[in-house]
Short mmCIF file of C-alpha atoms in Angstrom, two decimals:
data_model
loop_
_atom_site.label_atom_id
_atom_site.label_comp_id
_atom_site.label_asym_id
_atom_site.label_seq_id
_atom_site.Cartn_x
_atom_site.Cartn_y
_atom_site.Cartn_z
CA MET A 339 -15.03 92.68 -46.45
CA ALA A 340 -17.74 94.40 -47.48
CA ARG A 341 -21.76 93.92 -47.34
CA ASN A 342 -21.07 92.82 -43.85
CA ARG A 343 -25.06 92.56 -43.10
CA TYR A 344 -25.76 90.34 -46.60
CA VAL A 345 -22.67 88.52 -45.55
CA ARG A 346 -24.27 87.82 -42.18
CA LYS A 347 -27.66 87.00 -43.26
CA LEU A 348 -26.27 84.30 -45.87
CA LYS A 349 -24.60 82.87 -43.23
CA GLU A 350 -27.73 82.68 -40.89
CA LEU A 351 -29.33 81.12 -43.87
CA ARG A 352 -26.93 78.11 -44.23
CA GLN A 353 -26.77 77.66 -40.59
CA ASN A 354 -30.70 77.37 -40.47
CA VAL A 355 -30.73 75.00 -43.26
CA VAL A 356 -28.03 72.64 -41.49
CA ASP A 357 -30.48 73.30 -38.42
CA MET A 358 -33.33 71.92 -40.42
CA GLY A 359 -31.12 69.01 -41.89
CA VAL A 360 -29.97 68.00 -38.40
CA LEU A 361 -33.20 67.77 -37.31
CA THR A 362 -34.69 65.70 -40.18
CA ARG A 363 -31.66 63.35 -39.77
CA ARG A 364 -32.15 62.94 -36.30
CA SER A 365 -35.90 62.13 -36.91
CA VAL A 366 -34.91 59.85 -39.35
CA GLU A 367 -32.95 57.80 -36.98
CA ASP A 368 -35.26 58.06 -34.38
CA VAL A 369 -38.09 56.54 -36.28
CA LEU A 370 -35.96 53.61 -37.40
CA THR A 371 -35.00 53.17 -33.67
CA ALA A 372 -38.72 53.12 -32.98
CA LEU A 373 -39.37 50.73 -35.73
CA GLU A 374 -36.34 48.43 -34.38
CA THR A 375 -37.67 48.14 -30.75
CA SER A 376 -41.39 48.77 -31.37
CA ASP A 377 -41.25 52.11 -29.11
CA THR A 378 -44.53 53.94 -30.07
CA ALA A 379 -44.12 56.43 -27.64
CA LEU A 380 -40.72 57.44 -29.48
CA ALA A 381 -42.97 57.26 -32.84
CA GLU A 382 -45.35 59.59 -31.70
CA ARG A 383 -42.69 62.05 -30.68
CA VAL A 384 -41.08 61.95 -34.03
CA ILE A 385 -44.56 62.85 -35.60
CA ALA A 386 -44.96 65.72 -32.99
CA ASN A 387 -41.39 66.84 -34.09
CA ASP A 388 -42.28 67.20 -37.80
CA ASP A 389 -43.95 70.21 -36.84
CA GLU A 390 -40.76 71.88 -36.07
CA ILE A 391 -39.07 70.72 -39.58
CA ASP A 392 -42.38 72.38 -41.51
CA LYS A 393 -41.38 75.74 -39.36
CA PHE A 394 -37.93 75.50 -40.64
CA ASP A 395 -38.79 75.16 -44.08
CA ARG A 396 -41.39 78.20 -44.00
CA LYS A 397 -38.48 80.43 -42.04
CA ILE A 398 -35.90 79.64 -44.89
CA GLU A 399 -38.08 80.09 -47.77
CA SER A 400 -38.96 83.49 -46.47
CA GLN A 401 -35.26 83.99 -45.83
CA CYS A 402 -34.17 83.26 -49.03
CA MET A 403 -37.06 85.16 -50.85
CA THR A 404 -35.93 88.46 -48.94
CA LEU A 405 -32.52 87.76 -49.94
CA LEU A 406 -33.28 87.36 -53.41
CA ALA A 407 -35.43 90.37 -53.65
CA LEU A 408 -33.42 92.46 -52.03
CA GLU A 409 -29.42 92.00 -52.25
CA GLN A 410 -29.52 90.58 -55.82
CA PRO A 411 -27.42 87.55 -54.94
CA MET A 412 -24.79 86.44 -57.71
CA ALA A 413 -22.27 83.67 -58.20
CA LYS A 414 -22.19 81.13 -55.19
CA ASP A 415 -24.46 83.44 -53.16
CA LEU A 416 -26.85 82.76 -55.67
CA ARG A 417 -26.30 79.34 -55.80
CA VAL A 418 -26.46 78.79 -52.09
CA ILE A 419 -29.75 80.69 -52.28
CA ALA A 420 -31.09 78.68 -55.22
CA THR A 421 -29.70 74.95 -53.39
CA SER A 422 -31.40 76.16 -50.09
CA LEU A 423 -34.56 76.71 -51.16
CA LYS A 424 -34.78 73.63 -52.92
CA MET A 425 -33.22 71.65 -50.50
CA ILE A 426 -35.83 72.60 -47.75
CA THR A 427 -38.05 70.76 -50.03
CA ASP A 428 -36.38 67.59 -50.15
CA LEU A 429 -35.67 67.79 -46.28
CA GLU A 430 -39.32 68.83 -45.51
CA ARG A 431 -40.54 65.74 -47.82
CA ILE A 432 -38.23 63.36 -45.89
CA GLY A 433 -39.89 64.77 -42.85
CA ASP A 434 -43.25 63.55 -44.15
CA PHE A 435 -42.04 60.02 -44.66
CA VAL A 436 -40.98 59.86 -41.57
CA VAL A 437 -44.22 60.60 -39.74
CA ASP A 438 -45.65 57.86 -42.66
CA ILE A 439 -43.27 55.13 -41.23
CA ALA A 440 -44.12 56.58 -37.26
CA GLU A 441 -47.41 56.28 -38.36
CA GLU A 442 -46.88 52.62 -39.38
CA VAL A 443 -45.01 51.73 -36.20
CA VAL A 444 -47.73 53.22 -33.88
CA ALA A 445 -50.19 50.92 -36.04
CA MET A 446 -48.51 47.93 -35.33
CA GLY A 447 -48.20 48.63 -31.73
CA LYS A 448 -45.44 45.32 -31.38
CA PRO A 449 -42.09 44.12 -32.84
CA ILE A 450 -42.57 43.55 -36.66
CA ARG A 451 -42.77 39.89 -38.21
CA ILE A 452 -41.63 39.06 -41.34
CA PRO A 453 -41.06 35.53 -42.93
CA VAL A 454 -37.70 36.49 -44.74
CA SER A 455 -34.14 36.95 -43.95
CA ALA A 456 -33.65 40.38 -42.15
CA THR A 457 -30.08 40.99 -43.72
CA LYS A 458 -31.15 43.05 -46.69
CA PHE A 459 -33.60 45.02 -44.83
CA ASP A 460 -30.76 46.21 -41.99
CA GLU A 461 -28.62 46.76 -44.67
CA LEU A 462 -31.39 48.93 -46.61
CA VAL A 463 -32.16 50.66 -43.15
CA ALA A 464 -28.47 51.53 -42.61
CA ASP A 465 -27.68 52.37 -45.97
CA VAL A 466 -30.75 55.28 -46.25
CA LYS A 467 -29.88 56.57 -42.64
CA SER A 468 -26.20 57.07 -44.00
CA MET A 469 -27.16 59.03 -47.03
CA VAL A 470 -29.41 61.21 -45.37
CA ALA A 471 -26.42 62.24 -42.73
CA ASP A 472 -24.12 62.41 -45.79
CA SER A 473 -26.47 64.75 -47.95
CA ILE A 474 -26.46 67.38 -44.58
CA GLU A 475 -22.99 67.00 -43.98
CA THR A 476 -21.85 68.00 -47.54
CA TYR A 477 -24.44 70.85 -47.68
CA ALA A 478 -22.84 72.16 -44.22
CA GLY A 479 -19.06 71.89 -45.90
CA GLY A 480 -18.25 68.27 -45.67
CA ASP A 481 -16.17 66.31 -48.98
CA ILE A 482 -18.06 66.80 -51.76
CA GLN A 483 -17.04 63.50 -53.09
CA LYS A 484 -19.18 61.78 -50.56
CA ALA A 485 -22.51 63.48 -52.67
CA ARG A 486 -20.79 62.38 -55.83
CA SER A 487 -21.09 58.97 -54.77
CA PHE A 488 -24.87 59.15 -54.17
CA GLU A 489 -26.24 57.85 -57.37
CA ALA A 490 -24.25 54.56 -56.59
CA ARG A 491 -25.48 54.39 -53.40
CA ASP A 492 -29.08 54.73 -54.44
CA ASP A 493 -28.78 52.16 -57.02
CA ARG A 494 -27.65 49.76 -54.15
CA ILE A 495 -30.73 50.67 -52.19
CA ASP A 496 -33.12 50.46 -55.35
CA PHE A 497 -31.68 47.13 -55.68
CA LEU A 498 -32.53 46.03 -51.79
CA TYR A 499 -35.90 47.58 -52.10
CA LYS A 500 -36.75 45.60 -55.30
CA ASN A 501 -35.17 42.30 -53.84
CA ILE A 502 -36.86 42.83 -50.60
CA VAL A 503 -40.29 43.45 -52.45
CA GLU A 504 -39.87 40.30 -54.57
CA ASN A 505 -39.11 38.13 -51.35
CA MET A 506 -42.28 39.42 -49.80
CA VAL A 507 -44.67 38.77 -52.65
CA ASN A 508 -43.26 35.52 -52.84
CA ALA A 509 -43.74 34.54 -49.53
CA LEU A 510 -47.38 35.76 -49.54
CA ALA A 511 -47.40 33.42 -52.87
CA GLN A 512 -46.33 30.70 -51.31
CA GLY A 513 -48.74 31.10 -48.22
CA LYS A 514 -45.57 31.33 -46.20
CA CYS A 515 -47.40 34.12 -43.79
CA SER A 516 -49.90 33.41 -41.14
CA THR A 517 -52.95 35.77 -40.88
CA GLU A 518 -51.20 37.97 -38.20
CA THR A 519 -47.75 38.47 -40.03
CA VAL A 520 -49.88 39.27 -43.43
CA SER A 521 -50.65 42.80 -41.97
CA ASP A 522 -47.07 43.34 -40.78
CA VAL A 523 -45.89 42.38 -44.56
CA ALA A 524 -48.48 44.87 -45.90
CA SER A 525 -46.72 47.69 -43.22
CA LEU A 526 -43.19 46.41 -44.27
CA LEU A 527 -43.78 47.13 -48.03
CA TYR A 528 -44.88 50.42 -46.93
CA ILE A 529 -41.93 51.16 -44.81
CA ILE A 530 -39.42 50.13 -47.36
CA ARG A 531 -41.18 52.22 -49.99
CA TYR A 532 -40.76 55.15 -47.73
CA LEU A 533 -36.96 54.69 -47.15
CA GLU A 534 -36.32 54.39 -50.68
CA ARG A 535 -38.04 57.68 -51.52
CA ILE A 536 -36.03 59.20 -48.52
CA ALA A 537 -33.02 58.05 -50.25
CA ASP A 538 -34.55 59.93 -53.63
CA HIS A 539 -34.31 62.93 -51.61
CA ALA A 540 -31.00 62.43 -50.19
CA VAL A 541 -29.81 62.02 -53.60
CA ASN A 542 -31.29 65.13 -54.68
CA ILE A 543 -29.42 67.21 -51.95
CA GLY A 544 -26.25 66.00 -52.99
CA ASN A 545 -26.40 66.76 -56.48
CA ARG A 546 -27.69 70.26 -55.78
CA VAL A 547 -24.93 70.53 -53.28
CA CYS A 548 -22.69 69.79 -56.22
CA TYR A 549 -24.04 72.40 -58.11
CA MET A 550 -23.81 74.64 -55.50
CA GLU A 551 -19.95 74.08 -55.06
CA GLU A 552 -18.79 73.73 -58.83
CA GLY A 553 -21.95 75.80 -60.62
CA ASP A 554 -22.46 72.72 -63.26
CA ARG A 555 -26.02 72.87 -63.79
CA ARG A 556 -25.51 69.34 -64.98
CA TYR A 557 -26.17 68.51 -61.64
CA LEU A 558 -29.61 69.65 -62.05
CA LYS A 559 -30.93 67.18 -64.23
CA MET B 738 -25.63 80.43 -84.62
CA ASN B 739 -23.88 83.73 -85.69
CA ASN B 740 -20.14 83.22 -84.32
CA ALA B 741 -18.72 86.18 -86.26
CA ILE B 742 -16.10 88.59 -84.59
CA GLU B 743 -16.59 92.07 -85.26
CA ILE B 744 -13.67 93.20 -83.25
CA SER B 745 -10.51 91.46 -82.73
CA VAL B 746 -8.18 92.69 -80.07
CA LYS B 747 -4.93 91.66 -79.48
CA ASP B 748 -2.11 91.75 -77.02
CA LEU B 749 -3.45 95.67 -76.59
CA ASP B 750 -1.33 97.88 -73.91
CA LEU B 751 -1.96 101.43 -73.11
CA TRP B 752 0.10 103.85 -70.80
CA PHE B 753 -0.88 107.43 -70.04
CA GLY B 754 2.75 108.61 -69.38
CA LYS B 755 4.04 106.21 -67.21
CA PHE B 756 0.91 104.78 -65.77
CA GLN B 757 -0.17 101.76 -67.56
CA ALA B 758 -4.00 101.43 -67.79
CA LEU B 759 -4.60 98.43 -70.02
CA LYS B 760 -2.50 95.27 -69.68
CA LYS B 761 -1.91 92.77 -72.49
CA ILE B 762 -5.81 92.87 -73.32
CA SER B 763 -6.96 90.12 -75.82
CA ILE B 764 -10.80 89.70 -76.77
CA ASP B 765 -12.92 88.94 -79.47
CA ILE B 766 -15.87 90.97 -79.54
CA PRO B 767 -18.81 89.14 -81.29
CA LYS B 768 -21.14 90.45 -83.99
CA ASN B 769 -24.66 91.20 -83.36
CA LYS B 770 -24.31 90.80 -79.85
CA VAL B 771 -24.14 93.01 -76.87
CA THR B 772 -21.01 92.68 -74.88
CA ALA B 773 -20.78 94.25 -71.38
CA LEU B 774 -17.82 95.71 -69.72
CA ILE B 775 -17.92 95.72 -65.89
CA GLY B 776 -15.29 96.22 -63.25
CA PRO B 777 -14.47 98.98 -60.62
CA SER B 778 -14.01 102.49 -61.15
CA GLY B 779 -10.54 102.82 -62.52
CA CYS B 780 -10.29 99.36 -63.74
CA GLY B 781 -9.79 100.49 -67.66
CA LYS B 782 -12.99 99.25 -69.07
CA SER B 783 -13.48 103.04 -70.39
CA THR B 784 -10.27 103.36 -71.52
CA PHE B 785 -10.71 100.21 -73.40
CA ILE B 786 -13.79 101.33 -75.15
CA LYS B 787 -12.38 104.52 -75.93
CA THR B 788 -9.37 102.75 -78.00
CA LEU B 789 -12.16 100.92 -80.35
CA ASP B 790 -12.78 104.23 -82.03
CA ARG B 791 -9.56 105.74 -81.24
CA MET B 792 -10.91 108.31 -78.84
CA ASN B 793 -7.83 108.12 -76.67
CA ASP B 794 -5.71 109.80 -79.39
CA LEU B 795 -7.49 112.95 -78.02
CA VAL B 796 -5.52 112.28 -74.55
CA ASP B 797 -1.81 114.04 -74.35
CA ASN B 798 0.83 111.38 -73.53
CA VAL B 799 -0.84 108.21 -74.47
CA LYS B 800 0.85 105.40 -76.08
CA ILE B 801 -0.79 102.49 -77.25
CA THR B 802 0.50 99.06 -78.42
CA GLY B 803 -1.10 95.56 -80.01
CA GLU B 804 -3.71 95.44 -82.11
CA VAL B 805 -7.59 96.32 -82.67
CA VAL B 806 -8.63 94.48 -85.71
CA TYR B 807 -11.97 95.74 -87.44
CA GLN B 808 -12.62 94.70 -91.16
CA GLY B 809 -9.50 92.98 -91.49
CA ARG B 810 -7.39 95.99 -90.65
CA ASN B 811 -5.67 97.02 -87.40
CA ILE B 812 -7.19 100.58 -86.52
CA LEU B 813 -4.56 101.43 -84.26
CA ASP B 814 -2.27 102.03 -87.65
CA SER B 815 -1.70 105.58 -87.98
CA ASP B 816 -3.01 105.53 -91.90
CA THR B 817 -6.44 104.88 -90.42
CA ASP B 818 -9.10 107.41 -91.67
CA VAL B 819 -10.49 108.03 -88.16
CA VAL B 820 -13.65 110.10 -89.34
CA GLU B 821 -14.64 107.09 -91.62
CA LEU B 822 -13.90 104.85 -88.56
CA ARG B 823 -16.04 106.66 -85.98
CA LYS B 824 -18.75 106.94 -88.64
CA GLN B 825 -18.55 102.92 -88.55
CA ILE B 826 -18.16 102.78 -84.51
CA GLY B 827 -20.03 105.71 -82.71
CA MET B 828 -19.93 106.22 -79.45
CA VAL B 829 -22.88 107.07 -77.01
CA PHE B 830 -21.92 108.87 -73.53
CA GLN B 831 -22.78 108.66 -70.27
CA LYS B 832 -24.26 112.25 -70.12
CA PRO B 833 -26.60 112.96 -73.30
CA ASN B 834 -25.09 115.49 -75.01
CA PRO B 835 -27.35 116.67 -77.97
CA PHE B 836 -26.08 119.64 -79.86
CA PRO B 837 -28.22 122.93 -78.87
CA LYS B 838 -30.13 122.54 -82.25
CA SER B 839 -33.57 121.18 -83.11
CA ILE B 840 -34.24 117.58 -82.63
CA PHE B 841 -34.39 116.93 -86.74
CA ASP B 842 -30.98 118.92 -86.79
CA ASN B 843 -29.55 116.80 -84.10
CA VAL B 844 -30.12 113.75 -86.12
CA ALA B 845 -29.53 115.28 -89.93
CA TYR B 846 -26.19 116.66 -88.52
CA GLY B 847 -24.28 113.36 -89.79
CA PRO B 848 -25.48 112.61 -93.14
CA ARG B 849 -25.21 116.13 -93.97
CA VAL B 850 -21.59 116.11 -93.00
CA HIS B 851 -21.10 113.09 -95.26
CA GLY B 852 -22.87 115.09 -97.98
CA VAL B 853 -26.77 114.38 -97.88
CA ARG B 854 -28.30 117.31 -99.08
CA LYS B 855 -31.95 116.47 -100.44
CA LYS B 856 -34.44 117.46 -98.16
CA ALA B 857 -36.55 114.31 -99.20
CA ASN B 858 -33.62 111.92 -98.17
CA LEU B 859 -32.61 113.63 -94.92
CA ASN B 860 -36.50 113.39 -93.55
CA GLU B 861 -36.26 109.80 -94.65
CA VAL B 862 -33.14 109.22 -92.55
CA VAL B 863 -34.29 111.36 -89.58
CA GLU B 864 -37.71 109.45 -89.50
CA ARG B 865 -35.91 105.99 -89.69
CA SER B 866 -33.20 106.70 -87.20
CA LEU B 867 -35.81 108.24 -84.85
CA LYS B 868 -37.78 104.93 -84.91
CA ALA B 869 -35.01 102.78 -84.67
CA ALA B 870 -33.99 104.61 -81.72
CA ALA B 871 -37.69 104.40 -80.31
CA LEU B 872 -38.09 107.91 -80.01
CA TRP B 873 -40.40 108.88 -82.94
CA GLU B 874 -43.61 108.41 -81.49
CA GLU B 875 -42.64 110.76 -79.02
CA VAL B 876 -41.32 113.42 -81.13
CA LYS B 877 -42.42 113.09 -84.74
CA ASP B 878 -44.86 116.31 -84.21
CA ARG B 879 -42.29 118.87 -82.96
CA LEU B 880 -38.85 117.99 -84.66
CA ASN B 881 -38.16 121.75 -85.12
CA GLU B 882 -38.13 122.23 -81.39
CA SER B 883 -34.81 122.25 -79.27
CA ALA B 884 -33.26 118.81 -78.33
CA LEU B 885 -32.47 120.50 -75.24
CA ARG B 886 -36.05 120.51 -74.21
CA LEU B 887 -36.26 116.79 -74.19
CA SER B 888 -35.92 114.75 -70.89
CA GLY B 889 -32.74 113.55 -70.21
CA GLY B 890 -33.83 109.71 -71.33
CA GLN B 891 -35.28 111.22 -74.55
CA GLN B 892 -32.07 112.78 -74.77
CA GLN B 893 -30.11 109.74 -74.97
CA ARG B 894 -32.18 108.51 -77.20
CA LEU B 895 -31.62 111.39 -79.74
CA CYS B 896 -28.05 110.79 -79.45
CA ILE B 897 -28.74 106.94 -80.42
CA ALA B 898 -30.38 108.05 -83.26
CA ARG B 899 -27.82 110.67 -84.09
CA LEU B 900 -25.55 107.69 -84.54
CA LEU B 901 -27.62 105.37 -86.27
CA ALA B 902 -28.18 108.14 -89.08
CA VAL B 903 -24.89 107.54 -90.30
CA GLU B 904 -25.49 103.89 -90.61
CA PRO B 905 -22.64 102.37 -88.18
CA GLU B 906 -21.75 98.55 -87.86
CA VAL B 907 -20.73 99.00 -84.33
CA LEU B 908 -22.25 100.99 -81.16
CA LEU B 909 -20.20 101.84 -78.09
CA MET B 910 -21.84 102.76 -75.12
CA ASP B 911 -20.40 104.42 -71.94
CA GLU B 912 -22.69 104.19 -69.27
CA PRO B 913 -25.81 105.45 -71.31
CA ALA B 914 -28.26 104.84 -68.56
CA SER B 915 -26.62 105.84 -65.53
CA ALA B 916 -27.63 109.69 -65.38
CA LEU B 917 -31.30 108.19 -66.12
CA ASP B 918 -34.31 107.18 -64.08
CA PRO B 919 -35.41 103.56 -63.85
CA ILE B 920 -38.12 104.23 -66.50
CA ALA B 921 -35.89 105.87 -69.01
CA THR B 922 -33.02 103.27 -68.26
CA SER B 923 -35.49 100.36 -69.09
CA LYS B 924 -36.22 102.28 -72.17
CA ILE B 925 -32.61 102.39 -73.34
CA GLU B 926 -32.11 98.70 -72.33
CA ASP B 927 -35.10 97.61 -74.32
CA LEU B 928 -33.63 99.89 -77.36
CA ILE B 929 -30.49 98.06 -76.70
CA TYR B 930 -32.16 94.63 -77.08
CA GLU B 931 -33.78 95.58 -80.11
CA LEU B 932 -30.90 97.27 -82.12
CA LYS B 933 -28.48 93.91 -81.28
CA LYS B 934 -30.43 92.36 -84.11
CA ASP B 935 -28.74 94.78 -86.68
CA TYR B 936 -25.64 96.33 -84.89
CA THR B 937 -22.96 94.87 -82.48
CA ILE B 938 -23.12 96.55 -79.05
CA VAL B 939 -20.27 97.02 -76.70
CA ILE B 940 -21.64 98.67 -72.98
CA VAL B 941 -19.56 99.77 -70.34
CA THR B 942 -21.61 99.70 -67.09
CA HIS B 943 -21.47 99.80 -63.94
CA ASN B 944 -24.81 98.51 -62.87
CA MET B 945 -24.00 94.86 -62.55
CA GLN B 946 -27.86 94.12 -62.93
CA GLN B 947 -28.15 96.15 -65.98
CA ALA B 948 -24.96 94.28 -67.62
CA ALA B 949 -26.85 90.81 -66.65
CA ARG B 950 -29.77 92.08 -68.47
CA VAL B 951 -29.16 93.18 -71.47
CA SER B 952 -25.86 91.44 -72.63
CA SER B 953 -24.93 87.81 -74.25
CA ASN B 954 -21.23 88.04 -72.92
CA THR B 955 -19.63 90.14 -70.09
CA ALA B 956 -16.21 90.85 -69.68
CA PHE B 957 -14.46 92.01 -66.08
CA PHE B 958 -11.85 94.22 -65.80
CA TYR B 959 -9.64 95.09 -63.00
CA LEU B 960 -6.50 97.10 -62.56
CA GLY B 961 -6.25 97.15 -66.22
CA GLU B 962 -6.33 93.30 -66.79
CA LEU B 963 -8.99 91.45 -68.37
CA VAL B 964 -9.53 89.00 -65.55
CA GLU B 965 -12.58 87.02 -67.45
CA PHE B 966 -14.76 87.06 -70.33
CA ALA B 967 -17.67 84.83 -70.60
CA SER B 968 -21.16 84.39 -71.51
CA THR B 969 -23.13 86.50 -69.30
CA ILE B 970 -25.05 83.63 -67.49
CA ASP B 971 -21.51 81.85 -66.60
CA LEU B 972 -20.02 84.91 -65.44
CA PHE B 973 -22.52 85.90 -63.07
CA GLU B 974 -23.43 82.02 -62.08
CA ARG B 975 -20.53 80.46 -61.82
CA PRO B 976 -17.53 82.98 -62.45
CA ARG B 977 -14.03 80.99 -62.59
CA ASP B 978 -12.04 83.79 -61.12
CA LYS B 979 -11.66 84.45 -57.57
CA ARG B 980 -11.88 88.32 -58.47
CA THR B 981 -14.45 88.06 -60.74
CA GLU B 982 -16.27 86.26 -57.79
CA ASP B 983 -15.69 88.71 -55.26
CA TYR B 984 -16.80 91.65 -57.41
CA VAL B 985 -20.10 90.32 -58.52
CA THR B 986 -20.69 89.19 -55.00
CA GLY B 987 -20.30 92.93 -54.04
CA LYS B 988 -17.43 91.41 -51.32
CA PHE B 989 -14.57 93.17 -53.06
CA GLY B 990 -11.70 94.75 -50.75
#
């Protein structure tokens, strides 16, 4: 195998993106645990942790630019670098939404009280968690078929999101909320909006991984 | 979009003695486009390009079968007028090879051979050819100087002007910039880009970035085979064959 140093640098790049992805996935899981258990200390740790994700973002961008400037990457190598360069922005944005959720948890400081059934909310949380995990796994070499199902899974998330919003608005309109729960409802509306956006970024990652593996630019639409 | 075919090659086999240098090559060279041929040393790309204007005829012990159809005729047929063929399909080589004559006489050489005698006509064709080869502004005041006093890059553009003077249809270029510095190289590349409007160009290059920059389509040759022929963007972004992938990413062998 020729170009040993280059091959090693590409490998390092991919490992860094995977490490950033794992860190981001853990943040998503932690913030949702913090939300569920009203663990403000955990939420604070998640907020502090975002610096690490941002550091990865800058480091990986620099690695990509060095490879592009010095190695004239082609074919799959080029697609790996282009995908990594775009994907870290998705991960970084997911990290920012996690911080937004964590700040809501800290601000509430107590278990969330909502006037509707929690089933759909629990389903939304579970779906978003698994999509983030799957998007990173496909980049790391997992089953690309999973990435192909992302659009359909995102449709389900969008449906849940709209459904919950509708229920909340109805509850507010029908005066089912006490003075105390109104602010919880407002927080929850923000939180599910952030979750829905996180899923959109996971879809982006899935599409980019499909492009990386197969080279078809239709995935970049 | 123009999808016309300039040269259609079918099942081309070529042997040097017992060594088979080209194996069942079939490829359609599109008209008014730049087609790049890439591949490692000894892959057959230079042998292939030479077949397009019968330059391999000059090699001993060569055997060629198959078809190279140009203007409705198989140019490999023994009754092909090779002089006329090379007027229509001209070649530029790796090292510039101007004649040890003046700049003017280099460009006027071909037209004179083909019977142009009047000074006014020769002046016109020399100026037109040097302009088309993007050399006129640099040499218009010293046309009677020896061509050997020009820089390497200028000599190569002079060789291109010399080809253009006989009004060819196809320009074959075998590593035309590999002996030149980056500035002279970029002038040749700009020139190729301009020339493709009026000519069909086939270029052999070791420099993959050059192929990527100048060509519309790229053919990858390996061990005498045409492994893959695709649009240049496809070949460099998503090659279909593992051997192409390994070659363009530099991980061959």
